[in-house]
Amino acid sequence: MKAIPSWPRRGRLALAGLATVAALAGCGGGGGASDGGGLSCSLADQKTWLSSYMNDWYFWYAISPQPSPSNYSSMASYFDALLYTGTDPDFPADRWSYATPTVDYQRFWGDGKTLGYGVMVAGLEVSGHPDWPLYVRYIEPGSPAASAGVQRGDEVTAVNGRPVSELIAADDYSAFSADASGQSLVLSLSNVDGARQVTLTSQVYGLVPVTNTTVLTTAGGRKLGYVAVKDMISQAEIPFDAAFSQFRKAGVQDVVIDLRYNGGGLVSSSSRLASYPAAGRTAGQVYSKLLYNDQQASQNQTYRFTDPSNALGLSRVYLLTGQRTCSASEQLINALRPFVQVITIGDTTCGKPVGFLPQDDGCGTTWSVVNFESTNARNEGRFFDGFNATCAVAEDYGQALGSAAEPLLAAAMGHADTGACPTGVGTAKARTLALQPRSERPHWLEPGDRRGMLGR
């Protein structure tokens, strides 16, 4: 992790949360058809708008390509051509900026809902290994998959009649996404009870960002609170407070926050959530600084830890992490490190210390381009290689999240007693997949993974 020097010329980075469309319009950066900028939604005008916006707000605007828009026949191809290519040795190429339909953006970040099937598989873990099994790793509560009884640990053998070996070889998990309600996904599944086939129908369902709150007792007699946080959205804040109220009443001595599938979200939510474990040490301190490019330096922001009424006064915190722990959830790790002992268990995180202020173009698309980077109270950031796990532990998808038998949580409980990482962690390929070297990991996302650190 690097300390961030002052930049006299180039833009500064920071991880931020998604802002509302109205707030984003107030931030400036060009105009779509809806903001009175005099532009239509023709392809030519959309490219003009995007070029202007990128030149104003893109973190790497000064060192990014400036291709002629006339050479590109679509917004997607032009957008790709505008992205920073990694010419500065301090920064890898931009693999994070993206666009999404505004209706999807507003549904997720505003309403706390999403469209889909609600089944997420461990595709990232088996990349390049078509002979390995593909497991269900997570089911969204309240989703079609949950209603159909699909469970974590089910082995997927075919998708819409296509063998999973083909999906893995092609890195193609697009079937798990839906474009509209009423679409079908046919899964062939296998578990200890035998083989079965289920047909899921896509629909809009409400997200449940906080799950599995429980208090456990370690072998050494310590009380430990566990909670899983899937999405850093505003809807997470009330249930997270309820979880820490339960922990406070139970007198827990350690807390485990499961971020292994947390792809990020709002800085305001992540700073709120990070304030609970050790408020006596963190309240009022700098949580994160969001640093924009030199043209937008007046937008630089400082978020601070709060002092929630149900906060604890712990001196260490356990965080369960993995390749999908990204952006605002990595920001939480970075922010806590100056003040408490942070023990991470699982796998290396994704490495995304940058974020967005998503902008609606007024033509049905919301653009999330890198606008800033995030640093902590010690001015540390740029963790593009991610955070290595204190204790490297492979997942066992056959164990439920929140179970004392689940390897990552079991490792945290053991560490709480002994201060040591486990040895000989289970590696049976029938259930557990080995941790891959970071250099072998692809940079794509599976359906259901969230990427974002949004500046609000």
Coordinates of C-alpha atoms in Angstrom, one line a residue:
M1 CA 0.0 0.0 0.0
K2 CA 1.4 3.4 -1.0
A3 CA 1.3 6.8 0.6
I4 CA -0.2 9.2 -1.9
P5 CA 2.0 12.2 -2.9
S6 CA 0.6 15.6 -3.9
W7 CA -0.2 15.8 -7.6
P8 CA 0.4 19.2 -9.2
R9 CA -1.1 18.3 -12.5
R10 CA -2.8 15.0 -13.0
G11 CA -6.2 14.1 -11.5
R12 CA -6.4 12.5 -8.0
L13 CA -8.2 9.3 -7.4
A14 CA -10.7 8.3 -4.6
L15 CA -13.2 5.6 -3.9
A16 CA -16.7 7.0 -3.8
G17 CA -20.4 6.0 -3.8
L18 CA -23.0 6.5 -6.5
A19 CA -24.8 9.7 -6.3
T20 CA -28.4 10.3 -7.3
V21 CA -29.1 11.5 -10.8
A22 CA -30.2 14.9 -9.6
A23 CA -27.0 15.3 -7.5
L24 CA -24.9 14.1 -10.4
A25 CA -26.4 16.6 -12.7
G26 CA -25.5 19.3 -10.2
C27 CA -21.9 18.2 -10.3
G28 CA -21.5 19.3 -13.9
G29 CA -19.7 17.4 -16.6
G30 CA -21.6 18.0 -19.8
G31 CA -25.2 17.5 -20.7
G32 CA -27.4 14.8 -22.1
A33 CA -30.7 15.5 -23.7
S34 CA -32.4 16.0 -20.3
D35 CA -30.2 18.7 -18.8
G36 CA -30.7 21.6 -21.2
G37 CA -27.3 21.2 -22.9
G38 CA -28.7 21.5 -26.3
L39 CA -27.7 18.0 -27.3
S40 CA -30.0 15.3 -28.7
C41 CA -29.7 11.6 -28.2
S42 CA -28.3 11.0 -31.7
L43 CA -25.1 9.0 -31.7
A44 CA -23.0 12.0 -32.8
D45 CA -24.4 14.1 -29.9
Q46 CA -24.0 11.4 -27.4
K47 CA -20.3 11.0 -28.4
T48 CA -19.9 14.7 -28.1
W49 CA -21.4 14.7 -24.6
L50 CA -19.2 11.7 -23.5
S51 CA -16.0 13.3 -24.7
S52 CA -16.8 16.5 -22.9
Y53 CA -17.7 14.7 -19.7
M54 CA -14.5 12.6 -19.7
N55 CA -12.3 15.6 -20.4
D56 CA -13.8 17.3 -17.3
W57 CA -14.3 14.5 -14.8
Y58 CA -12.3 11.4 -15.8
F59 CA -9.5 10.8 -13.3
W60 CA -6.9 10.1 -16.1
Y61 CA -8.2 12.7 -18.5
A62 CA -4.7 14.2 -19.1
I63 CA -3.1 11.0 -20.1
S64 CA -5.9 9.1 -21.8
P65 CA -6.4 8.6 -25.5
Q66 CA -8.2 11.2 -27.5
P67 CA -9.5 9.4 -30.5
S68 CA -11.7 10.9 -33.1
P69 CA -15.3 10.0 -32.4
S70 CA -16.0 9.7 -36.1
N71 CA -14.0 6.4 -36.2
Y72 CA -16.5 4.6 -33.9
S73 CA -19.9 3.3 -34.9
S74 CA -21.2 2.8 -31.4
M75 CA -21.1 4.4 -27.9
A76 CA -19.6 1.2 -26.5
S77 CA -16.7 1.1 -28.9
Y78 CA -16.0 4.8 -28.5
F79 CA -16.1 4.6 -24.7
D80 CA -13.6 1.7 -24.7
A81 CA -11.3 3.8 -26.9
L82 CA -11.4 6.7 -24.4
L83 CA -10.2 4.7 -21.4
Y84 CA -6.8 5.1 -19.9
T85 CA -4.4 2.4 -21.1
G86 CA -1.9 2.1 -18.3
T87 CA 0.9 4.4 -19.6
D88 CA 1.7 5.7 -16.1
P89 CA 3.7 3.2 -14.0
D90 CA 1.8 4.2 -10.9
F91 CA -1.5 3.1 -12.3
P92 CA -2.7 0.0 -14.1
A93 CA -5.0 0.4 -17.1
D94 CA -8.6 1.3 -16.3
R95 CA -10.6 -2.0 -16.1
W96 CA -13.3 -0.5 -13.9
S97 CA -15.2 2.2 -15.8
Y98 CA -18.4 1.0 -17.2
A99 CA -22.0 2.0 -18.3
T100 CA -25.3 0.6 -17.2
P101 CA -28.9 1.3 -18.2
T102 CA -30.2 4.1 -15.9
V103 CA -33.3 2.2 -15.0
D104 CA -31.1 -0.6 -13.6
Y105 CA -28.9 1.9 -11.8
Q106 CA -31.8 3.6 -10.1
R107 CA -33.4 0.3 -9.2
F108 CA -30.3 -1.0 -7.4
W109 CA -28.9 2.1 -5.8
G110 CA -32.1 3.9 -5.2
D111 CA -34.7 1.2 -4.5
G112 CA -32.5 -1.5 -3.2
K113 CA -33.8 -4.0 -5.8
T114 CA -32.4 -5.9 -8.7
L115 CA -33.6 -7.9 -11.7
G116 CA -32.4 -11.5 -12.1
Y117 CA -32.5 -15.0 -10.8
G118 CA -30.5 -14.6 -7.6
V119 CA -28.0 -17.4 -8.1
M120 CA -24.3 -16.8 -8.0
V121 CA -21.7 -19.3 -8.9
A122 CA -18.0 -19.7 -8.2
G123 CA -16.9 -19.1 -11.8
L124 CA -13.9 -16.9 -10.9
E125 CA -12.4 -19.6 -8.8
V126 CA -12.5 -22.2 -11.7
S127 CA -11.3 -20.0 -14.5
G128 CA -9.1 -22.0 -16.8
H129 CA -10.1 -25.3 -15.3
P130 CA -13.1 -26.7 -17.3
D131 CA -12.6 -30.1 -15.6
W132 CA -13.3 -28.6 -12.1
P133 CA -16.8 -28.5 -10.6
L134 CA -18.8 -25.3 -10.6
Y135 CA -20.6 -24.7 -7.3
V136 CA -23.3 -22.3 -6.2
R137 CA -21.6 -19.9 -3.8
Y138 CA -24.4 -17.6 -2.9
I139 CA -28.2 -17.3 -3.2
E140 CA -29.9 -13.9 -2.8
P141 CA -32.6 -14.1 -0.2
G142 CA -36.1 -13.5 -1.7
S143 CA -34.9 -14.3 -5.2
P144 CA -36.3 -16.8 -7.6
A145 CA -33.4 -19.1 -6.8
A146 CA -34.1 -19.0 -3.1
S147 CA -37.8 -19.7 -3.7
A148 CA -36.8 -22.8 -5.8
G149 CA -34.6 -24.2 -3.1
V150 CA -31.3 -23.7 -4.8
Q151 CA -28.6 -23.8 -2.1
R152 CA -25.0 -22.8 -1.6
G153 CA -22.9 -25.9 -2.3
D154 CA -25.1 -27.2 -5.1
E155 CA -23.0 -28.3 -8.0
V156 CA -24.1 -26.9 -11.3
T157 CA -23.7 -29.6 -14.1
A158 CA -25.5 -27.8 -16.9
V159 CA -27.0 -24.4 -17.7
N160 CA -29.8 -24.3 -20.2
G161 CA -28.6 -27.7 -21.4
R162 CA -25.0 -26.5 -21.9
P163 CA -22.4 -28.5 -19.9
V164 CA -20.6 -26.3 -17.4
S165 CA -17.2 -27.3 -18.8
E166 CA -18.1 -25.2 -21.8
L167 CA -19.1 -22.2 -19.7
I168 CA -15.8 -22.4 -17.7
A169 CA -13.7 -22.8 -20.9
A170 CA -15.4 -19.8 -22.4
D171 CA -15.5 -17.7 -19.2
D172 CA -19.2 -17.3 -20.2
Y173 CA -21.7 -16.8 -17.4
S174 CA -24.0 -14.5 -19.2
A175 CA -26.9 -17.0 -18.8
F176 CA -27.1 -16.1 -15.2
S177 CA -28.1 -12.5 -16.1
A178 CA -31.5 -11.4 -17.2
D179 CA -32.5 -8.5 -19.4
A180 CA -36.2 -8.5 -18.5
S181 CA -38.7 -10.1 -16.1
G182 CA -40.1 -13.5 -17.3
Q183 CA -36.9 -15.0 -18.8
S184 CA -35.9 -18.5 -17.9
L185 CA -32.8 -20.2 -16.6
V186 CA -32.7 -24.0 -16.5
L187 CA -30.1 -25.4 -14.1
S188 CA -29.1 -29.0 -13.7
L189 CA -27.9 -29.4 -10.1
S190 CA -26.4 -32.1 -8.0
N191 CA -25.8 -32.5 -4.3
V192 CA -25.7 -35.3 -1.6
D193 CA -29.4 -35.9 -2.1
G194 CA -29.0 -36.5 -5.8
A195 CA -29.5 -34.8 -9.2
R196 CA -32.4 -32.4 -10.1
Q197 CA -33.3 -29.8 -12.6
V198 CA -34.9 -26.4 -11.7
T199 CA -36.3 -23.7 -13.9
L200 CA -36.0 -20.2 -12.6
T201 CA -38.0 -17.2 -13.9
S202 CA -36.3 -13.8 -13.7
Q203 CA -38.1 -11.1 -11.7
V204 CA -37.3 -7.9 -9.8
Y205 CA -36.7 -8.7 -6.1
G206 CA -35.6 -6.7 -3.0
L207 CA -32.0 -7.0 -1.9
V208 CA -31.1 -8.2 1.5
P209 CA -27.7 -6.7 2.1
V210 CA -27.1 -7.9 5.7
T211 CA -27.6 -11.6 6.6
N212 CA -26.7 -14.3 9.0
T213 CA -26.3 -12.2 12.2
T214 CA -25.3 -14.6 15.0
V215 CA -23.4 -14.8 18.2
L216 CA -21.1 -17.8 18.6
T217 CA -18.8 -19.1 21.4
T218 CA -15.3 -20.2 20.4
A219 CA -13.6 -23.3 21.7
G220 CA -11.7 -21.1 24.2
G221 CA -15.0 -19.6 25.5
R222 CA -14.9 -16.2 23.8
K223 CA -18.1 -14.6 22.5
L224 CA -17.9 -13.7 18.9
G225 CA -20.4 -11.8 16.8
Y226 CA -20.7 -12.6 13.0
V227 CA -22.5 -10.7 10.3
A228 CA -22.4 -10.9 6.5
V229 CA -22.6 -7.7 4.5
K230 CA -23.3 -8.2 0.8
D231 CA -23.9 -4.7 -0.5
M232 CA -22.8 -1.3 0.7
I233 CA -26.2 0.3 0.0
S234 CA -28.2 2.6 2.3
Q235 CA -30.6 -0.2 3.0
A236 CA -27.8 -2.0 4.9
E237 CA -27.5 0.6 7.6
I238 CA -30.6 -0.3 9.7
P239 CA -30.0 -4.1 9.8
F240 CA -26.3 -3.5 10.5
D241 CA -27.2 -1.4 13.5
A242 CA -29.5 -4.1 14.7
A243 CA -26.7 -6.6 14.4
F244 CA -24.4 -4.6 16.5
S245 CA -27.2 -4.0 19.0
Q246 CA -27.4 -7.8 19.4
F247 CA -23.6 -8.0 19.7
R248 CA -23.6 -5.3 22.3
K249 CA -26.3 -6.9 24.4
A250 CA -24.5 -10.3 24.2
G251 CA -21.2 -8.7 25.3
V252 CA -19.2 -10.0 22.4
Q253 CA -15.4 -9.9 22.7
D254 CA -14.7 -10.1 18.9
V255 CA -16.6 -9.3 15.7
V256 CA -16.3 -10.9 12.3
I257 CA -17.7 -9.0 9.3
D258 CA -18.0 -11.2 6.2
L259 CA -17.1 -9.1 3.1
R260 CA -16.1 -12.0 0.9
Y261 CA -18.9 -11.2 -1.7
N262 CA -19.1 -7.5 -1.1
G263 CA -18.3 -5.7 -4.3
G264 CA -18.5 -2.2 -2.8
G265 CA -21.1 0.6 -2.9
L266 CA -21.7 3.9 -1.1
V267 CA -18.9 5.5 0.8
S268 CA -21.4 7.0 3.2
S269 CA -22.7 3.4 4.0
S270 CA -19.2 1.9 4.3
S271 CA -18.0 4.6 6.6
R272 CA -21.1 4.1 8.8
L273 CA -20.6 0.4 8.9
A274 CA -16.9 0.7 9.7
S275 CA -17.8 2.9 12.7
Y276 CA -19.3 0.1 14.8
P277 CA -16.5 -2.2 15.9
A278 CA -14.2 0.3 17.6
A279 CA -15.9 3.7 18.0
G280 CA -13.8 4.6 21.0
R281 CA -10.7 4.6 18.8
T282 CA -12.2 5.8 15.5
A283 CA -15.1 8.2 16.3
G284 CA -14.4 11.6 14.6
Q285 CA -11.2 10.3 12.9
V286 CA -10.7 10.4 9.1
Y287 CA -12.3 7.4 7.4
S288 CA -11.3 8.3 3.9
K289 CA -10.3 11.1 1.6
L290 CA -11.7 11.1 -1.9
L291 CA -9.3 12.9 -4.2
Y292 CA -10.4 14.0 -7.7
N293 CA -8.5 15.2 -10.7
D294 CA -6.7 18.6 -10.7
Q295 CA -9.7 20.2 -12.5
Q296 CA -12.1 19.0 -9.9
A297 CA -10.0 19.4 -6.8
S298 CA -12.7 21.6 -5.2
Q299 CA -14.8 18.4 -5.0
N300 CA -12.3 16.6 -2.8
Q301 CA -14.1 15.1 0.2
T302 CA -13.2 13.8 3.7
Y303 CA -15.5 11.2 5.3
R304 CA -15.1 10.6 9.0
F305 CA -16.0 7.7 11.3
T306 CA -19.2 8.3 13.3
D307 CA -20.1 7.2 16.8
P308 CA -23.2 5.0 16.6
S309 CA -25.1 4.3 19.8
N310 CA -24.7 0.5 19.4
A311 CA -21.0 0.7 18.6
L312 CA -18.4 -1.4 20.4
G313 CA -15.0 -0.5 21.8
L314 CA -12.9 -3.4 20.3
S315 CA -9.2 -3.2 19.6
R316 CA -9.3 -5.6 16.7
V317 CA -11.7 -6.7 14.0
Y318 CA -12.0 -9.8 11.8
L319 CA -12.9 -9.3 8.1
L320 CA -13.6 -12.3 5.8
T321 CA -12.3 -11.4 2.3
G322 CA -12.0 -12.8 -1.1
Q323 CA -11.5 -12.0 -4.8
R324 CA -14.8 -10.2 -4.8
T325 CA -14.1 -8.0 -1.8
C326 CA -13.8 -4.8 -3.8
S327 CA -13.8 -1.0 -3.8
A328 CA -15.8 0.4 -0.8
S329 CA -15.3 -2.9 1.1
E330 CA -11.6 -2.6 0.6
Q331 CA -11.8 1.0 1.6
L332 CA -13.2 -0.2 4.9
I333 CA -10.2 -2.4 5.4
N334 CA -7.8 0.5 4.5
A335 CA -9.7 2.9 6.8
L336 CA -9.6 0.8 9.9
R337 CA -5.9 -0.2 9.7
P338 CA -4.6 3.0 11.3
F339 CA -6.7 2.6 14.4
V340 CA -7.3 -1.1 15.2
Q341 CA -5.8 -4.5 14.4
V342 CA -7.4 -5.8 11.2
I343 CA -7.3 -9.5 10.7
T344 CA -8.3 -10.5 7.2
I345 CA -9.1 -14.2 6.5
G346 CA -9.8 -15.8 3.1
D347 CA -8.2 -14.6 -0.1
T348 CA -6.5 -11.5 -1.5
T349 CA -9.0 -8.7 -2.3
C350 CA -9.7 -7.4 -5.8
G351 CA -7.6 -4.2 -5.8
K352 CA -9.8 -1.3 -6.6
P353 CA -8.8 1.9 -4.8
V354 CA -10.8 4.1 -7.2
G355 CA -14.4 5.1 -7.5
F356 CA -17.2 6.9 -9.3
L357 CA -19.8 9.7 -9.3
P358 CA -22.1 8.0 -11.8
Q359 CA -23.6 10.4 -14.4
D360 CA -26.9 10.0 -16.2
D361 CA -26.5 11.1 -19.8
G362 CA -30.2 11.9 -20.2
C363 CA -30.5 9.2 -22.9
G364 CA -31.0 6.1 -20.8
T365 CA -27.5 5.3 -19.8
T366 CA -25.6 6.0 -16.6
W367 CA -21.8 6.2 -16.9
S368 CA -19.6 5.1 -14.0
V369 CA -16.1 6.3 -15.0
V370 CA -13.2 6.6 -12.5
N371 CA -13.5 10.0 -10.9
F372 CA -11.3 9.7 -7.8
E373 CA -9.1 7.6 -5.6
S374 CA -9.5 6.9 -1.9
T375 CA -6.9 7.2 0.9
N376 CA -7.0 6.6 4.6
A377 CA -6.0 8.8 7.6
R378 CA -2.3 8.0 7.0
N379 CA -2.7 9.1 3.3
E380 CA -2.3 5.4 2.2
G381 CA -4.0 4.1 -0.9
R382 CA -3.3 2.7 -4.4
F383 CA -3.8 -0.9 -3.3
F384 CA -4.1 -2.0 -6.9
D385 CA -2.8 -5.5 -5.9
G386 CA -5.4 -5.9 -3.3
F387 CA -5.0 -6.7 0.4
N388 CA -3.4 -10.1 1.1
A389 CA -5.2 -12.2 3.7
T390 CA -3.6 -12.4 7.1
C391 CA -4.7 -16.0 7.1
A392 CA -5.1 -17.6 3.6
V393 CA -8.1 -19.9 3.8
A394 CA -9.9 -21.6 0.9
E395 CA -13.7 -21.7 0.8
D396 CA -15.8 -24.8 1.2
Y397 CA -19.1 -24.2 -0.5
G398 CA -20.7 -27.1 1.2
Q399 CA -20.7 -25.1 4.5
A400 CA -23.3 -22.5 5.1
L401 CA -22.3 -18.9 5.7
G402 CA -22.4 -18.2 9.4
S403 CA -21.8 -21.8 10.4
A404 CA -19.0 -22.5 12.9
A405 CA -17.9 -25.2 10.5
E406 CA -17.4 -22.8 7.5
P407 CA -13.6 -22.6 7.0
L408 CA -13.2 -18.8 7.0
L409 CA -15.4 -18.2 10.1
A410 CA -13.7 -21.2 11.8
A411 CA -10.3 -19.7 11.1
A412 CA -11.5 -16.4 12.7
M413 CA -12.8 -18.2 15.8
G414 CA -9.5 -20.1 16.1
H415 CA -7.4 -17.0 15.7
A416 CA -9.5 -15.2 18.3
D417 CA -8.5 -17.9 20.8
T418 CA -4.9 -18.4 19.8
G419 CA -3.7 -15.5 17.7
A420 CA -2.6 -17.9 15.1
C421 CA -3.7 -18.8 11.6
P422 CA -4.9 -22.4 11.0
T423 CA -2.7 -25.0 9.4
G424 CA -3.7 -27.7 7.0
V425 CA -6.8 -26.0 5.9
G426 CA -9.1 -28.4 3.9
T427 CA -8.1 -28.7 0.3
A428 CA -10.4 -31.6 -0.9
K429 CA -11.2 -30.7 -4.5
A430 CA -14.6 -32.3 -4.1
R431 CA -15.8 -29.3 -2.1
T432 CA -12.9 -26.8 -1.7
L433 CA -11.1 -25.0 -4.5
A434 CA -7.5 -23.9 -4.1
L435 CA -6.6 -20.3 -3.9
Q436 CA -5.4 -19.1 -7.3
P437 CA -2.3 -16.9 -7.7
R438 CA -3.4 -13.3 -8.4
S439 CA -1.7 -13.3 -11.8
E440 CA -4.1 -16.1 -13.0
R441 CA -7.3 -14.2 -12.1
P442 CA -9.4 -12.7 -14.9
H443 CA -10.7 -9.2 -14.5
W444 CA -14.3 -9.8 -15.5
L445 CA -17.3 -9.9 -13.3
E446 CA -19.9 -12.6 -13.0
P447 CA -23.5 -11.7 -13.0
G448 CA -24.5 -10.5 -9.6
D449 CA -21.1 -9.1 -8.6
R450 CA -21.2 -5.4 -7.8
R451 CA -18.4 -3.1 -8.5
G452 CA -18.3 0.4 -7.2
M453 CA -17.2 2.9 -4.6
L454 CA -19.6 5.7 -5.0
G455 CA -19.0 9.2 -3.7
R456 CA -22.0 9.7 -1.5

